[in-house]
């Protein structure tokens, strides 16, 4: 006569196994799928970690300093474009003679992201300059346009738009240079949302 394995509490092992499998399947079904907000949070966290990892070590030579700033701009551009796409909001990028900042379009106004630790305003290191091209046309970045109206001095004026559709418009390229340094880097963006930071000899 065959015997059935009995657990300590007198419940057949076969019954316990079946019950455990059912509970496991129910638990799995309850956790299948992620909300859009969860996916957004994960992507943003990964982007932030990737950005910090890439930019953690600063170069000491002028060439390395230019490279670091170019990679920083490219990574922040990537982060802003991802947020624009996932949040369904429009972002802008404004270049100035001594730096750049990302803007958010809210109720017909462009607002600087002052409270954002990553997309806040950035200043270029001393002696570093921008050479900006919009759709292959040189654009002079100077203080004249900003100082035309003193009352309107702080009004954001983005030259580049990062759309919720994933597009970058208009196409642009900005060269980071330092006087007396032959090596430079170009950060560029295209209408289809592609962007890059590449070395360029002057």
CSV table of C-alpha atoms in Angstrom, one decimal:
chain,number,residue,atom,x,y,z
A,1,UNK,CA,0.0,0.0,0.0
A,2,UNK,CA,1.6,3.3,-1.1
A,3,UNK,CA,1.8,6.1,1.3
A,4,UNK,CA,1.2,9.8,0.7
A,5,UNK,CA,3.8,12.4,2.0
A,6,UNK,CA,2.1,14.4,4.8
A,7,UNK,CA,3.4,17.8,6.0
A,8,UNK,CA,3.8,18.6,9.7
A,9,UNK,CA,0.3,20.1,9.8
A,10,UNK,CA,-1.4,17.1,8.1
A,11,UNK,CA,-1.9,18.7,4.7
A,12,UNK,CA,-1.0,16.6,1.7
A,13,UNK,CA,2.1,17.9,-0.1
A,14,UNK,CA,0.3,17.8,-3.5
A,15,UNK,CA,-2.4,20.1,-2.3
A,16,UNK,CA,0.1,22.6,-0.9
A,17,UNK,CA,2.1,22.7,-4.1
A,18,UNK,CA,-1.0,23.3,-6.2
A,19,UNK,CA,-2.1,26.1,-3.9
A,20,UNK,CA,1.3,27.7,-3.9
A,21,UNK,CA,1.4,27.7,-7.7
A,22,UNK,CA,-2.1,29.3,-7.9
A,23,UNK,CA,-1.1,32.0,-5.5
A,24,UNK,CA,2.2,32.6,-7.4
A,25,UNK,CA,0.3,32.9,-10.7
A,26,UNK,CA,-2.2,35.4,-9.2
A,27,UNK,CA,0.7,37.4,-7.8
A,28,UNK,CA,2.4,37.5,-11.2
A,29,UNK,CA,-0.8,38.6,-12.9
A,30,UNK,CA,-1.2,41.4,-10.5
A,31,UNK,CA,2.3,42.7,-11.2
A,32,UNK,CA,2.3,42.5,-15.0
A,33,UNK,CA,2.8,45.8,-16.8
A,34,UNK,CA,4.0,49.2,-15.7
A,35,UNK,CA,2.3,52.6,-15.7
A,36,UNK,CA,3.5,55.4,-17.9
A,37,UNK,CA,4.7,57.3,-14.9
A,38,UNK,CA,6.7,54.4,-13.7
A,39,UNK,CA,8.4,54.1,-17.0
A,40,UNK,CA,9.1,57.8,-17.1
A,41,UNK,CA,10.6,57.7,-13.6
A,42,UNK,CA,12.9,54.8,-14.6
A,43,UNK,CA,14.1,56.5,-17.8
A,44,UNK,CA,14.7,59.8,-16.1
A,45,UNK,CA,16.7,58.2,-13.2
A,46,UNK,CA,18.8,56.2,-15.7
A,47,UNK,CA,19.4,59.4,-17.7
A,48,UNK,CA,20.5,61.2,-14.6
A,49,UNK,CA,22.8,58.5,-13.5
A,50,UNK,CA,24.3,58.2,-17.0
A,51,UNK,CA,24.8,62.0,-17.1
A,52,UNK,CA,26.6,62.1,-13.7
A,53,UNK,CA,28.8,59.1,-14.7
A,54,UNK,CA,29.8,60.7,-17.9
A,55,UNK,CA,30.5,64.1,-16.4
A,56,UNK,CA,32.0,63.1,-13.1
A,57,UNK,CA,35.6,63.6,-14.0
A,58,UNK,CA,36.7,67.0,-15.3
A,59,UNK,CA,39.6,67.3,-17.7
A,60,UNK,CA,42.6,69.4,-16.7
A,61,UNK,CA,43.9,70.4,-20.2
A,62,UNK,CA,42.0,72.9,-22.4
A,63,UNK,CA,41.2,70.1,-24.9
A,64,UNK,CA,39.8,67.9,-22.1
A,65,UNK,CA,37.8,70.8,-20.7
A,66,UNK,CA,36.2,71.5,-24.1
A,67,UNK,CA,35.4,67.8,-24.5
A,68,UNK,CA,33.8,67.7,-21.0
A,69,UNK,CA,31.5,70.7,-21.7
A,70,UNK,CA,30.5,69.4,-25.1
A,71,UNK,CA,29.5,66.0,-23.6
A,72,UNK,CA,27.7,67.8,-20.8
A,73,UNK,CA,25.6,69.8,-23.3
A,74,UNK,CA,24.9,66.7,-25.4
A,75,UNK,CA,23.8,64.6,-22.4
A,76,UNK,CA,21.6,67.4,-21.1
A,77,UNK,CA,20.1,67.8,-24.5
A,78,UNK,CA,19.3,64.1,-24.5
A,79,UNK,CA,17.6,64.4,-21.1
A,80,UNK,CA,15.6,67.5,-22.0
A,81,UNK,CA,14.4,65.8,-25.2
A,82,UNK,CA,13.4,62.6,-23.3
A,83,UNK,CA,11.4,64.7,-20.8
A,84,UNK,CA,9.7,66.6,-23.6
A,85,UNK,CA,8.6,63.4,-25.3
A,86,UNK,CA,7.5,61.5,-22.2
A,87,UNK,CA,5.8,64.4,-20.5
A,88,UNK,CA,4.2,65.8,-23.6
A,89,UNK,CA,5.7,69.3,-23.0
A,90,UNK,CA,7.7,71.7,-25.2
A,91,UNK,CA,11.3,72.6,-24.2
A,92,UNK,CA,13.6,75.2,-25.5
A,93,UNK,CA,17.4,75.8,-25.5
A,94,UNK,CA,18.7,79.3,-25.3
A,95,UNK,CA,22.4,80.1,-25.9
A,96,UNK,CA,24.0,83.3,-24.5
A,97,UNK,CA,27.5,84.7,-24.8
A,98,UNK,CA,28.6,83.0,-21.6
A,99,UNK,CA,26.4,79.9,-21.3
A,100,UNK,CA,23.1,78.3,-22.0
A,101,UNK,CA,19.8,77.3,-20.3
A,102,UNK,CA,16.8,75.0,-20.9
A,103,UNK,CA,13.3,76.5,-20.9
A,104,UNK,CA,9.9,75.1,-20.5
A,105,UNK,CA,6.8,76.4,-22.4
A,106,UNK,CA,4.0,77.0,-19.9
A,107,UNK,CA,0.8,79.0,-20.7
A,108,UNK,CA,2.3,80.9,-23.6
A,109,UNK,CA,5.5,81.7,-21.8
A,110,UNK,CA,9.0,80.3,-21.8
A,111,UNK,CA,10.2,79.7,-18.2
A,112,UNK,CA,13.7,78.9,-17.1
A,113,UNK,CA,14.1,75.6,-15.2
A,114,UNK,CA,15.7,77.3,-12.2
A,115,UNK,CA,14.8,74.6,-9.7
A,116,UNK,CA,15.9,71.7,-11.9
A,117,UNK,CA,19.3,70.5,-10.7
A,118,UNK,CA,20.3,69.1,-14.1
A,119,UNK,CA,18.5,71.4,-16.6
A,120,UNK,CA,19.4,74.6,-14.8
A,121,UNK,CA,21.4,77.4,-16.4
A,122,UNK,CA,25.0,76.5,-17.2
A,123,UNK,CA,27.9,78.9,-17.5
A,124,UNK,CA,30.9,78.2,-19.8
A,125,UNK,CA,34.4,78.0,-18.2
A,126,UNK,CA,36.5,81.1,-18.5
A,127,UNK,CA,37.8,81.8,-22.1
A,128,UNK,CA,35.4,79.2,-23.7
A,129,UNK,CA,33.1,80.4,-26.4
A,130,UNK,CA,30.2,79.3,-28.6
A,131,UNK,CA,30.0,79.5,-32.4
A,132,UNK,CA,26.4,78.8,-33.3
A,133,UNK,CA,24.9,77.8,-36.6
A,134,UNK,CA,21.1,77.6,-37.2
A,135,UNK,CA,20.3,75.6,-40.3
A,136,UNK,CA,23.9,76.1,-41.5
A,137,UNK,CA,23.7,79.9,-41.1
A,138,UNK,CA,26.0,81.5,-38.6
A,139,UNK,CA,24.2,83.2,-35.7
A,140,UNK,CA,26.0,85.9,-33.7
A,141,UNK,CA,25.5,85.3,-30.0
A,142,UNK,CA,26.1,88.7,-28.4
A,143,UNK,CA,24.6,90.9,-25.7
A,144,UNK,CA,23.2,93.5,-28.2
A,145,UNK,CA,19.9,91.7,-28.8
A,146,UNK,CA,19.4,91.0,-25.1
A,147,UNK,CA,20.1,94.7,-24.1
A,148,UNK,CA,17.8,96.2,-26.8
A,149,UNK,CA,15.1,96.7,-24.2
A,150,UNK,CA,16.2,96.9,-20.6
A,151,UNK,CA,12.7,96.0,-19.3
A,152,UNK,CA,12.7,92.9,-21.4
A,153,UNK,CA,16.3,91.8,-20.6
A,154,UNK,CA,15.4,88.6,-18.8
A,155,UNK,CA,12.8,87.4,-21.3
A,156,UNK,CA,13.8,84.0,-22.5
A,157,UNK,CA,14.5,83.7,-26.2
A,158,UNK,CA,15.2,80.0,-27.2
A,159,UNK,CA,17.0,79.5,-30.5
A,160,UNK,CA,16.3,75.8,-30.5
A,161,UNK,CA,13.1,74.0,-29.7
A,162,UNK,CA,12.8,70.4,-28.3
A,163,UNK,CA,9.3,69.3,-29.1
A,164,UNK,CA,7.1,66.7,-27.5
A,165,UNK,CA,7.1,64.9,-30.9
A,166,UNK,CA,10.8,64.1,-30.4
A,167,UNK,CA,11.9,66.6,-33.0
A,168,UNK,CA,14.6,69.2,-32.7
A,169,UNK,CA,13.9,72.4,-34.6
A,170,UNK,CA,15.5,74.1,-36.3
A,171,UNK,CA,18.6,72.0,-37.0
A,172,UNK,CA,21.6,73.5,-35.2
A,173,UNK,CA,25.2,73.0,-34.5
A,174,UNK,CA,27.3,74.8,-31.8
A,175,UNK,CA,31.1,74.7,-31.7
A,176,UNK,CA,32.8,75.0,-28.4
A,177,UNK,CA,36.2,76.7,-28.7
A,178,UNK,CA,38.9,78.3,-26.7
A,179,UNK,CA,41.4,80.9,-28.0
A,180,UNK,CA,44.8,79.4,-28.9
A,181,UNK,CA,43.4,75.8,-28.7
A,182,UNK,CA,43.3,73.9,-32.0
A,183,UNK,CA,40.9,71.2,-30.9
A,184,UNK,CA,37.2,72.0,-30.7
A,185,UNK,CA,33.9,70.1,-30.3
A,186,UNK,CA,30.7,70.4,-32.1
A,187,UNK,CA,27.3,69.6,-30.6
A,188,UNK,CA,24.5,69.3,-33.1
A,189,UNK,CA,20.9,68.4,-33.4
A,190,UNK,CA,18.6,67.4,-36.3
A,191,UNK,CA,14.9,67.6,-37.0
A,192,UNK,CA,14.5,63.8,-36.5
A,193,UNK,CA,15.7,64.2,-32.9
A,194,UNK,CA,19.3,62.9,-33.5
A,195,UNK,CA,22.1,64.7,-31.7
A,196,UNK,CA,25.8,64.2,-31.1
A,197,UNK,CA,29.0,65.7,-29.7
A,198,UNK,CA,32.0,65.2,-32.0
A,199,UNK,CA,35.6,66.4,-32.1
A,200,UNK,CA,36.4,69.0,-34.8
A,201,UNK,CA,39.7,70.5,-35.8
A,202,UNK,CA,39.7,74.2,-36.3
